[in-house]
Short mmCIF file of N, CA and C in Angstrom, two decimals:
data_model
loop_
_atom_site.label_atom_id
_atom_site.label_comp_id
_atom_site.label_asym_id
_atom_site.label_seq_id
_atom_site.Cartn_x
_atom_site.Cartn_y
_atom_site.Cartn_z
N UNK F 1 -67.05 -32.54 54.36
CA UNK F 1 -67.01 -31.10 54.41
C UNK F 1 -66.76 -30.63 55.84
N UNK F 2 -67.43 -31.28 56.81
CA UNK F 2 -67.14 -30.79 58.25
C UNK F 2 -65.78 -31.14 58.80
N UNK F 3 -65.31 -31.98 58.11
CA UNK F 3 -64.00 -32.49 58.27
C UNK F 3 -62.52 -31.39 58.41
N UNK F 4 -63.18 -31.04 56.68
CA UNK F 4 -62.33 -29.93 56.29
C UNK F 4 -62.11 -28.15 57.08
N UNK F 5 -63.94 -28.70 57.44
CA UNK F 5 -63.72 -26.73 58.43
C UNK F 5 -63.37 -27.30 59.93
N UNK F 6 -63.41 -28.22 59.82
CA UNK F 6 -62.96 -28.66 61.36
C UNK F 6 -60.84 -28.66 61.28
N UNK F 7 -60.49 -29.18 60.49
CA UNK F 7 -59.27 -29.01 60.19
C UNK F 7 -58.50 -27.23 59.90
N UNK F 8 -59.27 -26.68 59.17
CA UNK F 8 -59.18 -25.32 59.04
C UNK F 8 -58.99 -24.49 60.37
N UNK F 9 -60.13 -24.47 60.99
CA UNK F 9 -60.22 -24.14 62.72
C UNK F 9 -59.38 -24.80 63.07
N UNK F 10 -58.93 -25.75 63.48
CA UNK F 10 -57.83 -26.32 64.24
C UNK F 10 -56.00 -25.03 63.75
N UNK F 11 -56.34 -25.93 62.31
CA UNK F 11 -54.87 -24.90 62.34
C UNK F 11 -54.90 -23.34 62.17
N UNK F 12 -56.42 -22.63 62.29
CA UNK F 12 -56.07 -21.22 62.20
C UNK F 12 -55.87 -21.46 63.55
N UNK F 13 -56.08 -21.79 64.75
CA UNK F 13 -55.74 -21.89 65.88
C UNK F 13 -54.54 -21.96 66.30
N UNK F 14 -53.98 -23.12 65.82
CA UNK F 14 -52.79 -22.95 66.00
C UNK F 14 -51.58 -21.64 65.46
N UNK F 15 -52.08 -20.88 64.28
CA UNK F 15 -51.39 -20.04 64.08
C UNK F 15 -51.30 -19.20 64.44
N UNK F 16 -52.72 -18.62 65.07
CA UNK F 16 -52.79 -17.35 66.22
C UNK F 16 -52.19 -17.48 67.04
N UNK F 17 -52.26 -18.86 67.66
CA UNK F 17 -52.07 -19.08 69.27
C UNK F 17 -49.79 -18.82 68.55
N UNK F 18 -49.40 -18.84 67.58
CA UNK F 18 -48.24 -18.68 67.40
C UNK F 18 -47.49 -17.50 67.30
N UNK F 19 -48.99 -16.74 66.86
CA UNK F 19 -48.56 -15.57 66.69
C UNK F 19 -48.74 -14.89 68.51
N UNK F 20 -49.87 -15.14 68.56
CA UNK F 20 -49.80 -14.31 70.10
C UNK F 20 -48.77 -14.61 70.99
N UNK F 21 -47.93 -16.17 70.99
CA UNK F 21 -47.23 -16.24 71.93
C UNK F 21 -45.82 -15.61 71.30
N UNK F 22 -45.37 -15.27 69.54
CA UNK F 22 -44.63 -14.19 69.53
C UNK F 22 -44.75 -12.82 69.73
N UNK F 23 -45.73 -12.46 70.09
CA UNK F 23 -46.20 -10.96 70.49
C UNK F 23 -46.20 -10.50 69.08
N UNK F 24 -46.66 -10.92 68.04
CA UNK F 24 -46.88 -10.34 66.95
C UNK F 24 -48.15 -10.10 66.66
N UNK F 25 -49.56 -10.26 67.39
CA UNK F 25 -50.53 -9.81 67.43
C UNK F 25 -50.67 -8.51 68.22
N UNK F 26 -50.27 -8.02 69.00
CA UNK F 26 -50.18 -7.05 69.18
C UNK F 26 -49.86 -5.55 68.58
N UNK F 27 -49.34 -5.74 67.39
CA UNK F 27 -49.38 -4.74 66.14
C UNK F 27 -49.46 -5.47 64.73
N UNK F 28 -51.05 -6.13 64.58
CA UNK F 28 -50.86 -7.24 63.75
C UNK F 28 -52.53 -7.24 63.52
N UNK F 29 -52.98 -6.92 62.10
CA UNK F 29 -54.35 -7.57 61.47
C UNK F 29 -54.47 -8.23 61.16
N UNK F 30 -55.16 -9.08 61.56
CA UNK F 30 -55.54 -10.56 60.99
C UNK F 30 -56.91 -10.73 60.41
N UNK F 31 -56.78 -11.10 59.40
CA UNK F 31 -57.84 -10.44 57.97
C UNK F 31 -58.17 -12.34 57.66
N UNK F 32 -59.41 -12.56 57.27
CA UNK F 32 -59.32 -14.20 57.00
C UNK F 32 -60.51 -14.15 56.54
N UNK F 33 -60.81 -14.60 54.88
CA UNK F 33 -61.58 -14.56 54.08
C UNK F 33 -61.32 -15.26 53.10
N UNK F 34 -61.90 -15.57 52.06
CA UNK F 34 -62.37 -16.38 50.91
C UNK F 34 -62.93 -16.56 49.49
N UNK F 35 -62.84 -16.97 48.88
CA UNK F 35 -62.60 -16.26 46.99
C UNK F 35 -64.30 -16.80 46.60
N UNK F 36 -64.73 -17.55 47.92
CA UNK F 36 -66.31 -18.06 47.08
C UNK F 36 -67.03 -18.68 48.37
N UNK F 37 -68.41 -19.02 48.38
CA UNK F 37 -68.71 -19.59 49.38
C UNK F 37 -69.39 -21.31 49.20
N UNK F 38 -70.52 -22.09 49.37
CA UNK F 38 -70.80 -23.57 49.36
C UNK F 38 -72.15 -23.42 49.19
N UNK F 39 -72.32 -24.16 47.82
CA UNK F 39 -73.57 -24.45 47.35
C UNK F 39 -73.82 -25.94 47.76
N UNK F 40 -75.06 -26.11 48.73
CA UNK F 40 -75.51 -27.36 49.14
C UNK F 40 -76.67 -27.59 48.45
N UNK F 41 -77.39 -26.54 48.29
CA UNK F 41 -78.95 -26.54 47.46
C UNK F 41 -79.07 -27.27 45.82
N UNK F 42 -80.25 -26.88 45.84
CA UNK F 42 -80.51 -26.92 44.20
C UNK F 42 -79.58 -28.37 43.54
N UNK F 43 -79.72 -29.39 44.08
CA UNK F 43 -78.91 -30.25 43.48
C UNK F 43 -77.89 -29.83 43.22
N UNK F 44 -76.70 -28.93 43.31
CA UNK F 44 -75.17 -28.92 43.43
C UNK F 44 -75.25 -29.33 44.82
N UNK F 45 -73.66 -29.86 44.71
CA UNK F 45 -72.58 -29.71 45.90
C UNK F 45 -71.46 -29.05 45.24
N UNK F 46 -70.79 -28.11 46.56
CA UNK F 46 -69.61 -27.70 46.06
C UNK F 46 -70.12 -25.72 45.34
N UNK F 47 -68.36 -25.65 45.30
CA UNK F 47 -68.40 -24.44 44.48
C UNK F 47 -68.00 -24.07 42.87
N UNK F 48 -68.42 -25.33 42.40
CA UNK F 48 -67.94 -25.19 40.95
C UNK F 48 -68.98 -25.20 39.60
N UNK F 49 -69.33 -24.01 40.64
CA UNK F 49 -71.33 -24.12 39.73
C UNK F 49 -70.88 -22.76 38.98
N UNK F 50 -72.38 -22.74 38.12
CA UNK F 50 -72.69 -21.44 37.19
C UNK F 50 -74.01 -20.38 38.37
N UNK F 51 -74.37 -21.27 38.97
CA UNK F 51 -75.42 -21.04 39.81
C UNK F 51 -74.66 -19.48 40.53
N UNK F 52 -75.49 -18.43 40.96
CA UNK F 52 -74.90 -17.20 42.09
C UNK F 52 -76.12 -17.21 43.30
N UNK F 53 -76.28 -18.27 43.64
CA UNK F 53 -77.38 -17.75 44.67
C UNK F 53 -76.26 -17.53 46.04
N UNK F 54 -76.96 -16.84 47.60
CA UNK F 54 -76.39 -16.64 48.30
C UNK F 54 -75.47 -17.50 48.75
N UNK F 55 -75.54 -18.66 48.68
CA UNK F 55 -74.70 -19.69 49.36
C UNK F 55 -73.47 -19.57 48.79
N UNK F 56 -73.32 -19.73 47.42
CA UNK F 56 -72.12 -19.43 46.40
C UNK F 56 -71.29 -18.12 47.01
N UNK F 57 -72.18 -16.79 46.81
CA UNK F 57 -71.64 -15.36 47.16
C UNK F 57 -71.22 -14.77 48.39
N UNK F 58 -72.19 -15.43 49.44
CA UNK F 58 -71.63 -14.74 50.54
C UNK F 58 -70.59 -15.76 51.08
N UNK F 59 -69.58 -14.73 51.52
CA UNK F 59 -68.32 -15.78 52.23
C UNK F 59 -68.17 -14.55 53.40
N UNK F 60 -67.53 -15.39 54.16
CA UNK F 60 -66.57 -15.18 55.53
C UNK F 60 -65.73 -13.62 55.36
N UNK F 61 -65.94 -12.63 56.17
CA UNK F 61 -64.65 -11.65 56.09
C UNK F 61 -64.69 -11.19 58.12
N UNK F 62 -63.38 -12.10 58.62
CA UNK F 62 -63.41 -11.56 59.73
C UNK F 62 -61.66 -10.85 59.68
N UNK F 63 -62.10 -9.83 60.44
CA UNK F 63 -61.50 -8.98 60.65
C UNK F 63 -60.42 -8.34 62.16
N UNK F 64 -59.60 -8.87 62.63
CA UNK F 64 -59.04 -8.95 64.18
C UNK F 64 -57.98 -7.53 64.36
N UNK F 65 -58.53 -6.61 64.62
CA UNK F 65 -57.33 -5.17 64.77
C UNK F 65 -56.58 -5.59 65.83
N UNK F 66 -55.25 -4.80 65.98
CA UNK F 66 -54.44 -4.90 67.12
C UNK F 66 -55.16 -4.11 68.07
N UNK F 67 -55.58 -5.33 69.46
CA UNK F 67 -55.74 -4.50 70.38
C UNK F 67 -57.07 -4.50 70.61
N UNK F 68 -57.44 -5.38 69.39
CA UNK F 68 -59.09 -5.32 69.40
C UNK F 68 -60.06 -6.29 70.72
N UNK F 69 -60.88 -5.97 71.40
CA UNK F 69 -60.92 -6.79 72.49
C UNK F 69 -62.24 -7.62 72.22
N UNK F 70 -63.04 -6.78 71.64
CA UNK F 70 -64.88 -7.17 71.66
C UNK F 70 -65.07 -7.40 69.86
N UNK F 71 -66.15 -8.68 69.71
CA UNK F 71 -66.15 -8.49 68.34
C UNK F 71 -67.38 -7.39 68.23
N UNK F 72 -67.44 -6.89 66.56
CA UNK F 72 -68.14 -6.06 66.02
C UNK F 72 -68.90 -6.49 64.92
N UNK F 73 -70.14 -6.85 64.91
CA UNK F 73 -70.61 -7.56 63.42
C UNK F 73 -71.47 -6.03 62.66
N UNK F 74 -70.87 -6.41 61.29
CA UNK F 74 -70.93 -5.26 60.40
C UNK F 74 -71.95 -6.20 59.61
N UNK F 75 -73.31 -5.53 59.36
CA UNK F 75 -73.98 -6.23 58.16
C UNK F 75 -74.48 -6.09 56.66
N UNK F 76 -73.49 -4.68 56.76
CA UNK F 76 -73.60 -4.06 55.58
C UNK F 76 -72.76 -4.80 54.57
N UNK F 77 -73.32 -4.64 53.45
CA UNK F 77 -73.28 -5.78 52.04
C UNK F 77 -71.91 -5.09 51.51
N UNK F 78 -70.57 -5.99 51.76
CA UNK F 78 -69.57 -5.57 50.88
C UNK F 78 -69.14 -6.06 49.56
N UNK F 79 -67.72 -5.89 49.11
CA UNK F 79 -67.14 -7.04 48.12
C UNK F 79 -65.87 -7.37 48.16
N UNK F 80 -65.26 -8.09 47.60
CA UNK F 80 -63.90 -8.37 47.84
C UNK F 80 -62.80 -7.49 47.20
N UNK F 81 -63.78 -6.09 46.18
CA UNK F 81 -62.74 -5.13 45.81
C UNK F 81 -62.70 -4.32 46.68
N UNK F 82 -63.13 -4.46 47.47
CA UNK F 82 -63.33 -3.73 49.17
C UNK F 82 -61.72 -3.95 50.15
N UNK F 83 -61.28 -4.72 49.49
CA UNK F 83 -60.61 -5.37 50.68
C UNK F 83 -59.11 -4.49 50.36
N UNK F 84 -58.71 -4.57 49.02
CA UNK F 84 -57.06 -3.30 48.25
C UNK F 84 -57.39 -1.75 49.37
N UNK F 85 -58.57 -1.09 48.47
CA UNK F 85 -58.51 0.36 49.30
C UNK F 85 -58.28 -0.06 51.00
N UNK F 86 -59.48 -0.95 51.65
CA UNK F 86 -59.18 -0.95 53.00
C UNK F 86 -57.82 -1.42 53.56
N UNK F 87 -57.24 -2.16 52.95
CA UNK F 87 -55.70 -3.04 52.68
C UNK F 87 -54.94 -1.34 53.26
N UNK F 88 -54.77 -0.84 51.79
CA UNK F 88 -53.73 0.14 51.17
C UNK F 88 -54.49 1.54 52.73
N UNK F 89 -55.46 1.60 53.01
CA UNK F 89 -55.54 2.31 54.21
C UNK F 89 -54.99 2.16 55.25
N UNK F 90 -54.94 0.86 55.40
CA UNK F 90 -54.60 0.46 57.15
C UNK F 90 -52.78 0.52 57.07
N UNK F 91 -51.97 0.73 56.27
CA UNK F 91 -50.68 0.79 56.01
C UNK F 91 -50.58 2.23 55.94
N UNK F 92 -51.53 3.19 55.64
CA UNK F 92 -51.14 4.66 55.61
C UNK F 92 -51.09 5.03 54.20
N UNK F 93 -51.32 4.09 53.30
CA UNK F 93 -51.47 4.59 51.56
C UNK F 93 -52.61 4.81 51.06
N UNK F 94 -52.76 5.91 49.88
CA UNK F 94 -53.93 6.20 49.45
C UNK F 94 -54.19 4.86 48.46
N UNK F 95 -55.54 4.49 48.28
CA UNK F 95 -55.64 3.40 47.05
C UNK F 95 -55.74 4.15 45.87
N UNK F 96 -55.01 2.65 45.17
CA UNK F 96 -54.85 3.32 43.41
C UNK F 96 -56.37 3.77 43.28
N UNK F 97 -56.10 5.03 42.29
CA UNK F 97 -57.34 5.54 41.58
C UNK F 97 -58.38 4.71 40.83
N UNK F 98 -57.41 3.74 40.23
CA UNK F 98 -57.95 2.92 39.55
C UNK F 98 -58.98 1.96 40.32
N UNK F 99 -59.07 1.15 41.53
CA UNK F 99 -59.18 0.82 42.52
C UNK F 99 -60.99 1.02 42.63
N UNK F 100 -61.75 0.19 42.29
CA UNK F 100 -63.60 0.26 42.13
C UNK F 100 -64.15 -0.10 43.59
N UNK F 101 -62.97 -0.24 44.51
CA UNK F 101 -63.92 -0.49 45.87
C UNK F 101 -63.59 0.85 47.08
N UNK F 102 -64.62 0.55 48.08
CA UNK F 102 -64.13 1.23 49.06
C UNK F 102 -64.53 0.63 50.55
N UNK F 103 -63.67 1.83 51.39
CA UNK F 103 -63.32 1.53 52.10
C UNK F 103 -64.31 0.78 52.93
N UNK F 104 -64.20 -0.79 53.73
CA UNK F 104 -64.88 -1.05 54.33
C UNK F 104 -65.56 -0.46 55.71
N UNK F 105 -66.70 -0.71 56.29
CA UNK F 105 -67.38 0.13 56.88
C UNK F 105 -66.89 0.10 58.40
N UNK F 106 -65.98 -1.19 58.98
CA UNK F 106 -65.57 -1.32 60.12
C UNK F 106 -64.06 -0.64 60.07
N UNK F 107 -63.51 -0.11 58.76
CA UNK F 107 -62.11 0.49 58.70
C UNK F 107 -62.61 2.16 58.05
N UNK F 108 -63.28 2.62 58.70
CA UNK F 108 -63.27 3.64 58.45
C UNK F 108 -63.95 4.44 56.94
N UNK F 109 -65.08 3.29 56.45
CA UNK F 109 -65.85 3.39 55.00
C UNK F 109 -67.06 4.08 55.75
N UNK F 110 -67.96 4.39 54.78
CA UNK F 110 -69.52 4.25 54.73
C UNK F 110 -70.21 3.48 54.87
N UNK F 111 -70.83 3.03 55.72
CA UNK F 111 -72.37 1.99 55.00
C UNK F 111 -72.86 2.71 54.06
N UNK F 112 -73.06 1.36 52.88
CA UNK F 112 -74.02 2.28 51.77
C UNK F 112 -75.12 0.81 51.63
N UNK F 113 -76.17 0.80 51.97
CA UNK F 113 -77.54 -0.49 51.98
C UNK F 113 -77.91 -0.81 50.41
N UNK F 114 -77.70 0.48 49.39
CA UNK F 114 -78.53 0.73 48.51
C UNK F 114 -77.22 0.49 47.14
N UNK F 115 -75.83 0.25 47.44
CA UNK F 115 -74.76 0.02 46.92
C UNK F 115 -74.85 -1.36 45.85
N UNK F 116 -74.60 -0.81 44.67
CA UNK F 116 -74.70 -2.09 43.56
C UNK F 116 -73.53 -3.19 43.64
N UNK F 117 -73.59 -4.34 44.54
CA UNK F 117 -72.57 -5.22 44.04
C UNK F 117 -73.06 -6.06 43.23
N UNK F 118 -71.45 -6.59 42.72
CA UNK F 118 -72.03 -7.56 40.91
C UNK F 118 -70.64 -8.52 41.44
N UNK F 119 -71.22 -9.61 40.74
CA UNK F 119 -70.61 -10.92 41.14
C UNK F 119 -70.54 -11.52 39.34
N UNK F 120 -69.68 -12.29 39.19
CA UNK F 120 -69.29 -13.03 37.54
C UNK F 120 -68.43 -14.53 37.96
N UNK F 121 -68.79 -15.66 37.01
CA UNK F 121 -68.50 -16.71 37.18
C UNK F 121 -67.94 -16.70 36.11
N UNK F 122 -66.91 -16.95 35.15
CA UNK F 122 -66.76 -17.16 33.85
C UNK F 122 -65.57 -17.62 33.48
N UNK F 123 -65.54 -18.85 34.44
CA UNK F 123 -64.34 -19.85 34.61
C UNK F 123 -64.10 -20.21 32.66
N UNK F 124 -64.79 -21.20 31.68
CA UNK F 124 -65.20 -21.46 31.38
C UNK F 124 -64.93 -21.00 29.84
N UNK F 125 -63.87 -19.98 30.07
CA UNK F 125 -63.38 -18.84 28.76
C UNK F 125 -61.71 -18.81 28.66
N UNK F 126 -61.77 -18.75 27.19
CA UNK F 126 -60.91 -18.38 26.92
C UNK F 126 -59.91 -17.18 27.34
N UNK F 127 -58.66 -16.62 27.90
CA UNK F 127 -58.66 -15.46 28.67
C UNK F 127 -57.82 -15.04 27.18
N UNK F 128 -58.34 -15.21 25.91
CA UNK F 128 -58.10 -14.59 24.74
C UNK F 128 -58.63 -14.46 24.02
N UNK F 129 -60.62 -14.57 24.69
CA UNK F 129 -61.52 -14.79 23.03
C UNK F 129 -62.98 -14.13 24.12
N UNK F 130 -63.35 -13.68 23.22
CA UNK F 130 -64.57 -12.60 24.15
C UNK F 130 -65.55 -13.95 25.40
N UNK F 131 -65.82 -13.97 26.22
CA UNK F 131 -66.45 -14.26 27.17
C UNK F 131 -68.01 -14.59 26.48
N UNK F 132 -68.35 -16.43 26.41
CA UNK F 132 -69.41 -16.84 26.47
C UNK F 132 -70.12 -17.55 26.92
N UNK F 133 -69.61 -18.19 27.92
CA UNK F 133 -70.12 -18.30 29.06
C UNK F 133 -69.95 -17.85 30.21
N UNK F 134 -71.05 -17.50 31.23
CA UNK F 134 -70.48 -16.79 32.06
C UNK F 134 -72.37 -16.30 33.06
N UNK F 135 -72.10 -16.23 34.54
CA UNK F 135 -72.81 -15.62 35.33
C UNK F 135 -72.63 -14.47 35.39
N UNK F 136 -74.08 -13.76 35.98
CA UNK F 136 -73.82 -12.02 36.40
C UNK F 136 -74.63 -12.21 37.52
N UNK F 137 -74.68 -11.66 38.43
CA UNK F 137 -75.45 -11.01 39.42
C UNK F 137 -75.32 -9.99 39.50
N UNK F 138 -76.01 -8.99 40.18
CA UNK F 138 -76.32 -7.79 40.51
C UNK F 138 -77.19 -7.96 41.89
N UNK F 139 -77.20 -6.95 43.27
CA UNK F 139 -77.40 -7.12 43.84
C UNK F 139 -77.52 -5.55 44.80
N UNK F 140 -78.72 -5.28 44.86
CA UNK F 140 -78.99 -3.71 44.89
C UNK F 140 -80.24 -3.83 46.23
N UNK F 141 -79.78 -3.29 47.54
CA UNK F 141 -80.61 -2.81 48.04
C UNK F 141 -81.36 -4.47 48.60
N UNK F 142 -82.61 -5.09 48.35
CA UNK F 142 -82.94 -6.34 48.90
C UNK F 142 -83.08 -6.76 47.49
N UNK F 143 -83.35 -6.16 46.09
CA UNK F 143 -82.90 -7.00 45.09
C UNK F 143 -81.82 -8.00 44.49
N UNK F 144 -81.66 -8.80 44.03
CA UNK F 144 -80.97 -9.66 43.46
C UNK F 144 -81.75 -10.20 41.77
N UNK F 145 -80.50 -10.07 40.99
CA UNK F 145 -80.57 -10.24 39.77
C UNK F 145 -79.57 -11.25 38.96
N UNK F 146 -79.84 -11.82 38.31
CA UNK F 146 -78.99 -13.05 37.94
C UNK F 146 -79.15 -13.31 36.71
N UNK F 147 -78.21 -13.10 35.55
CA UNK F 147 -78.06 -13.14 34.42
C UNK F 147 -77.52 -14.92 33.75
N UNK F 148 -77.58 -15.35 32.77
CA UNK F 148 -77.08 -16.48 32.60
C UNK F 148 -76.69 -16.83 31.17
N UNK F 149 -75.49 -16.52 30.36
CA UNK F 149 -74.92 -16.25 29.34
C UNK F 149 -74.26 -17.61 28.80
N UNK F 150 -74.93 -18.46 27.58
CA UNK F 150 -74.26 -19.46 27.57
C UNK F 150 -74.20 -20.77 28.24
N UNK F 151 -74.97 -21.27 28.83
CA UNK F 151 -75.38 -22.79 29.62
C UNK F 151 -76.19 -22.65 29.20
N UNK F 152 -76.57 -23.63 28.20
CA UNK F 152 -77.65 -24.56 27.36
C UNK F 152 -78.64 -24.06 27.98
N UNK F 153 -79.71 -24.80 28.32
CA UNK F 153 -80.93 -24.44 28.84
C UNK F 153 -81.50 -23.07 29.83
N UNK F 154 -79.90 -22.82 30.22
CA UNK F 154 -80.21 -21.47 31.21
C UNK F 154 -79.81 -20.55 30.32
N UNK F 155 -78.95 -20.31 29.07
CA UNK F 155 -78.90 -19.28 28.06
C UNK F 155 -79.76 -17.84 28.01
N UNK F 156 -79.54 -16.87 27.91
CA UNK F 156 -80.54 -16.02 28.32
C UNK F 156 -81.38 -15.96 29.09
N UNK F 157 -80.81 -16.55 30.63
CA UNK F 157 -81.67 -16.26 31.41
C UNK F 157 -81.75 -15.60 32.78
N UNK F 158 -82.95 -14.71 33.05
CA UNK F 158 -83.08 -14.16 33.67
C UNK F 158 -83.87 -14.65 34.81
N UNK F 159 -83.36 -14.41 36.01
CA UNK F 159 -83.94 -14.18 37.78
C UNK F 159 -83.93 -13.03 38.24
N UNK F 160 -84.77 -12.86 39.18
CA UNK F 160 -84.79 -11.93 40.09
C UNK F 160 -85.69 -11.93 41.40
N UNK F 161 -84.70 -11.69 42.22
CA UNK F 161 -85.58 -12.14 43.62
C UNK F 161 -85.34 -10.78 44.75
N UNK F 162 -86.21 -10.69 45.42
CA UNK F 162 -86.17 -10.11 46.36
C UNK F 162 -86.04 -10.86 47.98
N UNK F 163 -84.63 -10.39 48.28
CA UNK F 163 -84.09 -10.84 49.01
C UNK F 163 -84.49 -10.63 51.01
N UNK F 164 -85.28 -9.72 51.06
CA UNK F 164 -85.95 -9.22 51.96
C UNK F 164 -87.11 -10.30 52.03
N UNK F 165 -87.65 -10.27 51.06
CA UNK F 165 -89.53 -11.47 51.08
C UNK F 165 -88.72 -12.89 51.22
N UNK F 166 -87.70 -13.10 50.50
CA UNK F 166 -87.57 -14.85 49.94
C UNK F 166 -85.87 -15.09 50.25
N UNK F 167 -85.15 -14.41 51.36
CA UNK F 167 -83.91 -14.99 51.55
C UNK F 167 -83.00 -16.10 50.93
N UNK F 168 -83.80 -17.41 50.50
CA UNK F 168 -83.54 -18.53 50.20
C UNK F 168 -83.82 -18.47 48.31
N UNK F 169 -84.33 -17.50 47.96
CA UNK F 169 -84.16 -17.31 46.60
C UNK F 169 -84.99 -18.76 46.48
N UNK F 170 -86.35 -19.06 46.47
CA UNK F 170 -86.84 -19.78 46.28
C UNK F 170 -88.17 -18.93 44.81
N UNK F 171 -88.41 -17.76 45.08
CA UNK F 171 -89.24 -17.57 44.14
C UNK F 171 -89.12 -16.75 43.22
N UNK F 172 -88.48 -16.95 42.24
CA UNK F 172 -88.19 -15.75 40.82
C UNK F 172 -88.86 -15.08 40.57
N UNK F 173 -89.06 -13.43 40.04
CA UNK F 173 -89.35 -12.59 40.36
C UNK F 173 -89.31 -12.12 39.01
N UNK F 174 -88.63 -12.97 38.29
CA UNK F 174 -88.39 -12.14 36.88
C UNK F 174 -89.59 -12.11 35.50
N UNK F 175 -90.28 -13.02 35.72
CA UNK F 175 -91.38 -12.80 34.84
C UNK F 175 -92.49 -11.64 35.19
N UNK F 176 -92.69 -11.45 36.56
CA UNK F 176 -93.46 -10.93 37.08
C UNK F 176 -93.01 -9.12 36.82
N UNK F 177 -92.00 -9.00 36.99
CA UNK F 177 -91.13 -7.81 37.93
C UNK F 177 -90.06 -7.75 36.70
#
């Protein structure tokens, strides 16, 4: 695995360093992010779980404006439908209506702390027959909620953790709460 982000870094390196020496960073965003993140815990490896704990969900979104000199860390909780509206902004277009995200908070969005993101795994389906297996999360404020539709033993089941007390999602919350 270190292999691989060590290889990654190498050649995003090299591509900057290609772009800067064409002067195409200079009116040029460089946006570099990721469709999932790495479950080491809980007996998985890898990202090809049913599991949504943080390791899985949170991924990488860095962000490089033209011209930009100092970084800026934003820690407000986004999503990746975040990324079209802020996209379709930075070009000068309004985003489609249709369009469930907004604008990120370093391009000119809101922080919102208290903002419902929801996360779904549901590799696992038919993309012609209703959805039965499948993850949910929900993720509100320092709550986290985790649904589990269809995997044998986890079938109807419910988590919930508070993400403020137990970061590491070590203590379920859902019988209690």
């Amino acid at each position: 695995y270190d292999e691989y982000i060590t290889d990654v870094d190498a050649d995003l390196g090299l591509f900057l360093e290609a772009l800067e020496r064409g002067g195409v960073l200079d009116d040029t965003y460089v946006i570099v992010t990721s469709d999932h993140g790495q479950l080491f815990e809980r007996g998985e490896h890898g990202h090809n779980t049913a599991l949504l704990y943080d390791g899985v969900l949170r991924i990488p979104l860095l962000i490089s404006a033209p011209g930009q000199s100092q970084r800026a860390d934003v820690r407000t909780p986004t999503s990746n439908i975040d990324l079209l509206p802020s996209l379709a902004a930075l070009v000068g277009r309004s985003p489609d209506p249709a369009s469930e995200g907004m604008l990120l908070p370093s391009l000119g969005g809101v922080e919102d702390s208290n903002r419902s993101l929801f996360s779904l795994v549901a590799k696992n389906n038919s993309a012609f027959a209703p959805i039965k297996h499948a993850s949910v999360s929900m993720i509100q404020g320092s709550k986290k909620f985790i649904y589990y539709l269809g995997y044998g033993a986890y079938d109807g089941k419910f988590e919930l953790y508070d993400l403020a007390d137990d970061p590491d999602e070590m203590k379920d919350l859902a019988a209690a709460d």
